[in-house]
């Protein structure tokens, strides 16, 4: 399909430029300077819209194979397209765990047949994510984004050393869920004021930042590229900041809910329950500083759908995890850009170009490239309603929140994979 988007603010080479774009035969045929439009091209008025490179989320749970009652490759990638994402990396806590090529192929076949956007899976670090024996990294290396046991931390330092050495040989990153099980003590929300006031068992910050400190030492020792998942504590930010100053090959992510909420915003509702937990206001502010100074160079949603029954047992007994693909951009546009915490350009970097660069994915809007972009109306205010989600998951702490930035179109691989632009057609 050939089409034109008129009067938009287009992100290109680090800044927004007002103009029109033409997509012809799936490619960005012209940016700004075209003189003629193909006779079969649809024309859309993109006034008040921004056009940005497709968003990239390096931490998503698509639940298939093994847990299709929570989410499927189809529903999860449709949700991603609805949120402006054109590339996601799927976590390996599946059944079977992608710890060898045979198991990985089951997921790849589903991706090939059902995904509406680009999906690059992770291979697991250990067999069955049990922490006892390394997965077949060598066999999977060319088809995965990196290696992770997300959902579980690698508890033994010796195993992490072996994993880092093998990952380095394979030219891949270790993408670590950092959690010391010995420090959890049955906790399920942050060990802070809310937990004390309401009689809940808390998860201490040390359970996150001590494994990060350990792994940084090991990454320095082995020379392995290392990425830290979903950081949530002020100590984690400072430890990673110092490691970067030392020149260690390290990156990290945080998620929107850690930047918006603190533990006193919690309710007795499992849509506020995830791992790691929402922490203190001091932690939240430290994470924002980490975003601003580049210590945290990317946002990931940790999109983790569960059934209504699994999330309906209250804070203590419900499963951990919330959905995020369809709320991430509007929430952060509203809370960070509109409140002048960061610029619009910075938000595009941490949600698109930075994760793409770190993980070796293509990104950008240039003449001749296959079209991969998202269109957002950043002047439209609306209320987040989980019943409008395309994900099978409904649990979000942002339910009922008013935000700006509705996704109107997502184009991936030259194809329109989501559109709500009919009302703007000329």
Short mmCIF file of C-alpha atoms in Angstrom, two decimals:
data_model
loop_
_atom_site.label_atom_id
_atom_site.label_comp_id
_atom_site.label_asym_id
_atom_site.label_seq_id
_atom_site.Cartn_x
_atom_site.Cartn_y
_atom_site.Cartn_z
CA UNK A 1 0.00 0.00 0.00
CA UNK A 2 1.24 3.48 -0.91
CA UNK A 3 0.30 6.32 1.40
CA UNK A 4 1.17 9.85 2.47
CA UNK A 5 1.16 11.31 5.98
CA UNK A 6 0.84 15.11 5.86
CA UNK A 7 1.64 17.88 8.34
CA UNK A 8 3.42 15.67 10.89
CA UNK A 9 6.42 16.28 13.12
CA UNK A 10 8.88 13.64 11.93
CA UNK A 11 11.79 12.43 14.06
CA UNK A 12 14.92 12.19 11.98
CA UNK A 13 18.56 12.18 13.01
CA UNK A 14 17.89 13.28 16.54
CA UNK A 15 15.32 16.02 16.03
CA UNK A 16 11.75 16.66 14.92
CA UNK A 17 11.09 18.30 11.56
CA UNK A 18 7.68 19.42 10.31
CA UNK A 19 6.69 17.89 6.99
CA UNK A 20 5.06 15.12 4.94
CA UNK A 21 6.28 11.60 4.25
CA UNK A 22 5.50 9.18 1.47
CA UNK A 23 5.60 5.40 1.82
CA UNK A 24 5.84 3.71 -1.56
CA UNK A 25 6.05 -0.06 -2.03
CA UNK A 26 6.81 -0.47 1.66
CA UNK A 27 9.72 1.96 1.68
CA UNK A 28 10.21 5.51 2.87
CA UNK A 29 10.40 6.69 -0.71
CA UNK A 30 10.68 10.35 0.14
CA UNK A 31 10.93 12.43 3.26
CA UNK A 32 9.68 16.02 3.05
CA UNK A 33 10.75 16.78 -0.53
CA UNK A 34 8.52 14.79 -2.88
CA UNK A 35 6.75 16.62 -5.73
CA UNK A 36 4.31 13.96 -6.92
CA UNK A 37 2.20 11.31 -5.20
CA UNK A 38 1.35 7.91 -6.73
CA UNK A 39 -2.25 7.91 -7.97
CA UNK A 40 -3.11 4.93 -5.78
CA UNK A 41 -1.71 6.48 -2.58
CA UNK A 42 -3.99 7.11 0.38
CA UNK A 43 -3.48 10.51 1.99
CA UNK A 44 -3.82 11.05 5.75
CA UNK A 45 -3.71 14.30 7.68
CA UNK A 46 -1.24 13.81 10.53
CA UNK A 47 -1.69 17.26 12.08
CA UNK A 48 -0.76 17.26 15.81
CA UNK A 49 1.03 13.92 15.30
CA UNK A 50 4.60 12.83 15.69
CA UNK A 51 6.15 10.15 13.50
CA UNK A 52 8.95 8.26 15.21
CA UNK A 53 11.02 5.14 14.53
CA UNK A 54 9.14 2.04 15.68
CA UNK A 55 9.48 1.49 19.41
CA UNK A 56 11.76 -1.34 20.59
CA UNK A 57 11.08 -3.34 23.77
CA UNK A 58 13.85 -5.72 24.80
CA UNK A 59 11.86 -7.28 27.66
CA UNK A 60 8.48 -8.82 26.82
CA UNK A 61 6.74 -12.02 27.90
CA UNK A 62 4.71 -13.42 25.01
CA UNK A 63 3.91 -16.64 26.94
CA UNK A 64 3.97 -18.95 23.93
CA UNK A 65 4.74 -21.82 23.68
CA UNK A 66 3.42 -23.24 26.92
CA UNK A 67 1.14 -20.58 28.38
CA UNK A 68 -1.20 -19.53 25.59
CA UNK A 69 -4.03 -19.12 28.11
CA UNK A 70 -2.20 -15.95 29.27
CA UNK A 71 -1.04 -14.53 25.91
CA UNK A 72 -0.14 -15.74 22.44
CA UNK A 73 2.43 -14.58 19.91
CA UNK A 74 -0.49 -13.17 17.90
CA UNK A 75 -2.20 -11.29 20.73
CA UNK A 76 1.06 -10.06 22.24
CA UNK A 77 2.42 -8.68 18.99
CA UNK A 78 -0.94 -7.12 18.13
CA UNK A 79 -0.76 -5.38 21.52
CA UNK A 80 2.77 -4.27 20.72
CA UNK A 81 1.64 -2.81 17.38
CA UNK A 82 -1.22 -1.06 19.18
CA UNK A 83 1.39 0.56 21.42
CA UNK A 84 3.69 1.68 18.59
CA UNK A 85 6.26 -1.12 18.91
CA UNK A 86 7.77 -2.71 15.82
CA UNK A 87 10.38 -4.95 17.50
CA UNK A 88 10.26 -6.86 20.78
CA UNK A 89 12.49 -9.42 22.46
CA UNK A 90 10.65 -12.34 24.05
CA UNK A 91 11.75 -13.80 27.36
CA UNK A 92 12.51 -17.53 27.74
CA UNK A 93 10.36 -18.55 30.73
CA UNK A 94 8.29 -20.78 28.47
CA UNK A 95 7.44 -24.45 28.09
CA UNK A 96 9.62 -25.79 26.66
CA UNK A 97 12.37 -23.42 27.77
CA UNK A 98 14.45 -22.38 24.72
CA UNK A 99 17.65 -23.93 26.04
CA UNK A 100 18.50 -25.77 22.81
CA UNK A 101 17.75 -25.41 19.12
CA UNK A 102 14.90 -27.93 19.12
CA UNK A 103 13.02 -26.03 21.82
CA UNK A 104 13.85 -22.64 20.36
CA UNK A 105 12.49 -23.73 16.97
CA UNK A 106 9.02 -24.25 18.46
CA UNK A 107 8.94 -20.56 19.38
CA UNK A 108 10.49 -19.44 16.10
CA UNK A 109 7.85 -21.35 14.12
CA UNK A 110 5.08 -19.60 16.06
CA UNK A 111 6.75 -16.23 15.53
CA UNK A 112 7.03 -16.87 11.80
CA UNK A 113 3.38 -17.84 11.46
CA UNK A 114 1.67 -15.51 13.94
CA UNK A 115 3.72 -12.41 14.79
CA UNK A 116 2.57 -9.11 13.25
CA UNK A 117 5.80 -7.30 14.19
CA UNK A 118 9.45 -8.33 14.56
CA UNK A 119 10.18 -10.67 17.46
CA UNK A 120 13.66 -11.77 18.49
CA UNK A 121 13.65 -14.36 21.29
CA UNK A 122 16.17 -14.88 24.05
CA UNK A 123 17.77 -18.22 24.69
CA UNK A 124 17.98 -19.26 28.32
CA UNK A 125 21.24 -19.09 30.25
CA UNK A 126 20.74 -22.47 31.91
CA UNK A 127 18.91 -25.67 31.03
CA UNK A 128 15.30 -25.33 32.10
CA UNK A 129 16.28 -22.06 33.81
CA UNK A 130 17.23 -24.22 36.76
CA UNK A 131 20.66 -22.66 37.28
CA UNK A 132 22.54 -25.97 37.22
CA UNK A 133 23.89 -26.44 33.69
CA UNK A 134 24.50 -24.11 30.74
CA UNK A 135 22.11 -24.08 27.82
CA UNK A 136 23.33 -24.81 24.29
CA UNK A 137 24.34 -21.22 23.59
CA UNK A 138 26.55 -22.04 20.63
CA UNK A 139 23.72 -23.71 18.73
CA UNK A 140 21.23 -20.87 19.35
CA UNK A 141 23.50 -17.82 19.11
CA UNK A 142 22.58 -16.72 15.58
CA UNK A 143 18.84 -16.67 16.28
CA UNK A 144 18.57 -15.00 19.69
CA UNK A 145 18.91 -11.49 21.10
CA UNK A 146 21.07 -12.74 23.95
CA UNK A 147 20.83 -15.11 26.89
CA UNK A 148 18.65 -14.65 29.95
CA UNK A 149 17.05 -16.67 32.72
CA UNK A 150 14.55 -13.86 33.28
CA UNK A 151 12.09 -14.64 36.02
CA UNK A 152 14.94 -16.19 37.95
CA UNK A 153 18.33 -14.91 38.98
CA UNK A 154 21.45 -17.01 38.42
CA UNK A 155 22.24 -17.73 42.06
CA UNK A 156 25.76 -19.16 41.85
CA UNK A 157 28.67 -16.92 40.85
CA UNK A 158 30.51 -19.88 39.32
CA UNK A 159 27.61 -20.55 36.96
CA UNK A 160 27.44 -16.89 35.96
CA UNK A 161 31.17 -16.89 35.17
CA UNK A 162 30.70 -19.90 32.90
CA UNK A 163 27.69 -18.25 31.26
CA UNK A 164 29.53 -14.99 30.65
CA UNK A 165 32.53 -16.73 29.17
CA UNK A 166 30.37 -18.79 26.81
CA UNK A 167 28.22 -15.77 25.85
CA UNK A 168 31.35 -13.77 25.07
CA UNK A 169 32.61 -16.58 22.83
CA UNK A 170 29.23 -16.53 21.07
CA UNK A 171 29.31 -12.74 20.68
CA UNK A 172 26.12 -12.31 22.70
CA UNK A 173 25.02 -10.43 25.82
CA UNK A 174 24.05 -11.84 29.16
CA UNK A 175 20.72 -10.20 30.02
CA UNK A 176 20.30 -10.65 33.73
CA UNK A 177 17.35 -10.80 36.08
CA UNK A 178 19.18 -9.85 39.26
CA UNK A 179 17.60 -11.36 42.35
CA UNK A 180 19.18 -13.07 45.34
CA UNK A 181 16.67 -15.69 46.48
CA UNK A 182 18.25 -15.94 49.92
CA UNK A 183 17.17 -12.36 50.66
CA UNK A 184 13.53 -12.60 49.56
CA UNK A 185 12.15 -14.04 52.81
CA UNK A 186 8.68 -14.55 51.38
CA UNK A 187 8.30 -10.90 50.34
CA UNK A 188 5.99 -9.81 47.56
CA UNK A 189 6.00 -5.97 47.62
CA UNK A 190 8.71 -3.43 48.46
CA UNK A 191 10.04 -3.56 52.00
CA UNK A 192 8.96 -0.02 52.74
CA UNK A 193 6.37 2.16 54.40
CA UNK A 194 3.32 0.68 52.69
CA UNK A 195 4.33 -2.86 53.64
CA UNK A 196 4.78 -1.85 57.26
CA UNK A 197 1.50 0.06 57.44
CA UNK A 198 -0.54 -2.75 55.89
CA UNK A 199 1.15 -5.82 57.31
CA UNK A 200 2.71 -7.12 54.10
CA UNK A 201 6.01 -8.98 53.75
CA UNK A 202 8.59 -6.88 51.94
CA UNK A 203 11.28 -7.49 49.33
CA UNK A 204 14.48 -5.69 50.33
CA UNK A 205 16.48 -3.60 47.88
CA UNK A 206 19.61 -5.66 48.59
CA UNK A 207 18.05 -8.63 46.81
CA UNK A 208 18.42 -6.65 43.56
CA UNK A 209 21.52 -4.52 43.88
CA UNK A 210 23.87 -7.06 45.47
CA UNK A 211 23.57 -9.48 42.51
CA UNK A 212 24.14 -6.52 40.17
CA UNK A 213 27.32 -5.65 42.07
CA UNK A 214 28.46 -9.28 41.84
CA UNK A 215 27.75 -9.52 38.12
CA UNK A 216 29.53 -6.27 37.31
CA UNK A 217 32.65 -7.67 38.93
CA UNK A 218 32.26 -10.83 36.85
CA UNK A 219 31.60 -8.91 33.64
CA UNK A 220 34.78 -6.92 34.21
CA UNK A 221 36.66 -10.14 34.83
CA UNK A 222 35.33 -11.99 31.77
CA UNK A 223 34.89 -9.09 29.33
CA UNK A 224 31.32 -10.15 28.64
CA UNK A 225 28.70 -7.69 27.40
CA UNK A 226 26.15 -7.37 30.18
CA UNK A 227 22.64 -5.95 30.41
CA UNK A 228 20.59 -5.59 33.60
CA UNK A 229 16.83 -6.10 33.46
CA UNK A 230 14.21 -3.88 35.13
CA UNK A 231 16.25 -2.02 37.73
CA UNK A 232 14.18 -0.48 40.53
CA UNK A 233 16.48 0.76 43.32
CA UNK A 234 18.61 3.84 43.87
CA UNK A 235 21.59 1.63 44.73
CA UNK A 236 21.29 -0.18 41.39
CA UNK A 237 21.41 3.14 39.56
CA UNK A 238 24.56 4.27 41.37
CA UNK A 239 26.35 0.93 41.02
CA UNK A 240 25.71 0.89 37.27
CA UNK A 241 26.67 4.56 36.95
CA UNK A 242 30.05 3.84 38.51
CA UNK A 243 30.56 0.74 36.37
CA UNK A 244 30.03 2.78 33.24
CA UNK A 245 32.57 5.29 34.41
CA UNK A 246 35.03 2.40 34.69
CA UNK A 247 34.38 1.51 31.07
CA UNK A 248 32.62 -1.80 31.75
CA UNK A 249 30.43 -3.00 28.87
CA UNK A 250 27.12 -2.64 30.69
CA UNK A 251 23.63 -1.37 29.93
CA UNK A 252 20.36 -1.44 31.81
CA UNK A 253 16.64 -0.83 31.56
CA UNK A 254 13.84 0.26 33.82
CA UNK A 255 10.07 0.17 33.30
CA UNK A 256 7.42 2.91 33.21
CA UNK A 257 5.76 1.88 36.48
CA UNK A 258 8.98 2.40 38.44
CA UNK A 259 9.26 5.95 37.06
CA UNK A 260 5.68 6.97 37.85
CA UNK A 261 4.71 5.27 41.12
CA UNK A 262 6.20 4.84 44.57
CA UNK A 263 5.20 2.24 47.14
CA UNK A 264 2.74 4.60 48.82
CA UNK A 265 0.72 4.59 45.59
CA UNK A 266 0.03 0.89 46.01
CA UNK A 267 -3.49 -0.41 46.44
CA UNK A 268 -4.72 -3.75 47.71
CA UNK A 269 -4.92 -4.86 44.12
CA UNK A 270 -2.52 -7.12 42.20
CA UNK A 271 -2.38 -4.75 39.25
CA UNK A 272 0.29 -3.08 41.40
CA UNK A 273 2.22 -6.33 41.93
CA UNK A 274 5.28 -7.06 39.82
CA UNK A 275 8.87 -8.21 40.27
CA UNK A 276 10.89 -6.24 41.17
CA UNK A 277 8.30 -4.28 43.12
CA UNK A 278 7.42 -0.59 42.93
CA UNK A 279 9.77 0.96 45.48
CA UNK A 280 10.14 4.18 47.49
CA UNK A 281 9.92 7.78 46.29
CA UNK A 282 13.67 8.08 46.81
CA UNK A 283 14.19 5.13 44.46
CA UNK A 284 11.79 6.60 41.88
CA UNK A 285 13.63 9.91 41.83
CA UNK A 286 16.99 8.14 41.51
CA UNK A 287 15.69 6.22 38.50
CA UNK A 288 14.58 9.47 36.86
CA UNK A 289 18.04 10.94 37.45
CA UNK A 290 19.48 7.80 35.88
CA UNK A 291 17.31 8.36 32.81
CA UNK A 292 18.34 12.01 32.60
CA UNK A 293 22.10 11.42 32.87
CA UNK A 294 22.17 8.37 30.59
CA UNK A 295 22.92 5.74 33.22
CA UNK A 296 19.63 4.11 32.23
CA UNK A 297 19.64 4.20 28.47
CA UNK A 298 16.43 2.36 27.69
CA UNK A 299 12.87 1.67 28.80
CA UNK A 300 11.41 -1.83 28.68
CA UNK A 301 7.88 -2.72 29.71
CA UNK A 302 8.41 -6.21 31.20
CA UNK A 303 4.98 -6.90 29.67
CA UNK A 304 3.85 -9.95 31.67
CA UNK A 305 0.24 -10.98 31.13
CA UNK A 306 -1.66 -13.32 33.45
CA UNK A 307 -5.27 -14.43 33.57
CA UNK A 308 -7.87 -12.49 35.56
CA UNK A 309 -8.04 -15.35 38.05
CA UNK A 310 -4.26 -15.35 38.56
CA UNK A 311 -4.32 -11.58 39.20
CA UNK A 312 -7.47 -11.60 41.29
CA UNK A 313 -6.11 -12.97 44.56
CA UNK A 314 -4.88 -9.73 46.13
CA UNK A 315 -1.35 -8.47 46.72
CA UNK A 316 -0.15 -11.48 48.67
CA UNK A 317 -1.42 -14.41 46.63
CA UNK A 318 -1.65 -13.14 43.04
CA UNK A 319 1.08 -13.81 40.52
CA UNK A 320 3.62 -11.08 39.81
CA UNK A 321 3.48 -9.22 36.53
CA UNK A 322 1.56 -6.50 34.71
CA UNK A 323 1.01 -5.64 31.06
CA UNK A 324 2.65 -2.59 29.54
CA UNK A 325 2.99 -2.58 25.77
CA UNK A 326 -0.14 -0.52 25.15
CA UNK A 327 0.48 2.10 27.84
CA UNK A 328 4.25 2.72 27.87
CA UNK A 329 4.58 5.54 25.37
CA UNK A 330 1.53 7.62 26.37
CA UNK A 331 2.35 7.26 30.08
CA UNK A 332 5.93 8.42 29.60
CA UNK A 333 4.99 11.16 27.15
CA UNK A 334 2.52 12.48 29.74
CA UNK A 335 4.67 12.04 32.85
CA UNK A 336 8.14 12.81 31.51
CA UNK A 337 7.87 14.90 28.35
CA UNK A 338 4.82 17.04 29.15
CA UNK A 339 6.18 17.71 32.65
CA UNK A 340 9.57 18.76 31.19
CA UNK A 341 11.51 15.99 32.89
CA UNK A 342 13.06 14.94 29.57
CA UNK A 343 12.63 16.10 25.98
CA UNK A 344 10.55 14.37 23.34
CA UNK A 345 13.78 13.53 21.53
CA UNK A 346 15.17 11.85 24.65
CA UNK A 347 12.03 9.72 24.99
CA UNK A 348 12.44 8.49 21.40
CA UNK A 349 16.05 7.58 22.14
CA UNK A 350 15.29 5.53 25.25
CA UNK A 351 12.28 3.78 23.71
CA UNK A 352 13.61 3.19 20.20
CA UNK A 353 17.05 4.15 18.99
CA UNK A 354 19.06 3.27 22.12
CA UNK A 355 17.69 -0.28 22.59
CA UNK A 356 17.96 -0.88 18.85
CA UNK A 357 21.60 0.19 18.83
CA UNK A 358 22.56 -1.83 21.93
CA UNK A 359 20.95 -5.02 20.62
CA UNK A 360 22.05 -4.59 17.01
CA UNK A 361 18.65 -3.91 15.42
CA UNK A 362 18.00 -1.49 12.57
CA UNK A 363 16.31 1.79 13.43
CA UNK A 364 15.69 5.18 11.94
CA UNK A 365 13.72 7.06 9.30
CA UNK A 366 15.75 7.53 6.12
CA UNK A 367 14.97 7.62 2.42
CA UNK A 368 14.94 4.18 0.87
CA UNK A 369 14.59 2.24 4.13
CA UNK A 370 11.85 -0.28 4.71
CA UNK A 371 9.21 1.62 6.65
CA UNK A 372 9.22 0.92 10.40
CA UNK A 373 7.58 3.71 12.35
CA UNK A 374 4.76 4.75 14.65
CA UNK A 375 2.37 7.69 14.52
CA UNK A 376 1.10 9.22 17.77
CA UNK A 377 -1.39 12.03 18.27
CA UNK A 378 0.27 13.70 21.24
CA UNK A 379 -2.52 16.27 21.63
CA UNK A 380 -5.25 13.72 22.29
CA UNK A 381 -6.08 13.01 25.91
CA UNK A 382 -7.78 9.76 26.82
CA UNK A 383 -8.28 7.46 29.78
CA UNK A 384 -6.49 4.11 29.89
CA UNK A 385 -9.09 1.37 29.71
CA UNK A 386 -7.79 -2.23 29.81
CA UNK A 387 -10.91 -3.43 28.02
CA UNK A 388 -9.55 -1.71 24.92
CA UNK A 389 -6.28 -3.65 25.04
CA UNK A 390 -5.40 -6.15 22.34
CA UNK A 391 -3.34 -8.09 24.86
CA UNK A 392 -5.09 -10.93 26.65
CA UNK A 393 -3.73 -9.44 29.89
CA UNK A 394 -5.66 -6.70 31.65
CA UNK A 395 -3.70 -6.00 34.84
CA UNK A 396 -2.12 -2.55 34.70
CA UNK A 397 -1.41 -0.04 37.46
CA UNK A 398 -2.28 2.69 34.93
CA UNK A 399 -5.94 1.72 34.64
CA UNK A 400 -8.11 4.85 34.71
CA UNK A 401 -5.18 7.22 34.29
CA UNK A 402 -5.60 10.09 31.84
CA UNK A 403 -2.76 10.35 29.33
CA UNK A 404 -1.79 12.06 26.09
CA UNK A 405 -0.38 10.26 23.06
CA UNK A 406 -2.72 7.86 21.31
CA UNK A 407 -1.11 5.55 18.77
CA UNK A 408 -2.83 6.05 15.42
CA UNK A 409 -0.66 3.92 13.15
CA UNK A 410 2.18 1.42 13.33
CA UNK A 411 4.08 0.35 10.22
CA UNK A 412 6.44 -2.63 10.39
CA UNK A 413 8.38 -4.15 7.53
CA UNK A 414 6.63 -1.79 5.14
CA UNK A 415 3.17 -3.00 6.16
CA UNK A 416 0.53 -1.20 8.22
CA UNK A 417 0.12 -3.51 11.23
CA UNK A 418 -2.13 -1.22 13.23
CA UNK A 419 -4.20 1.76 12.14
CA UNK A 420 -6.78 4.09 13.64
CA UNK A 421 -6.30 6.71 10.92
CA UNK A 422 -9.54 6.35 8.93
CA UNK A 423 -10.94 9.54 10.42
CA UNK A 424 -7.93 11.43 9.05
CA UNK A 425 -8.14 10.14 5.50
CA UNK A 426 -8.47 12.82 2.82
#
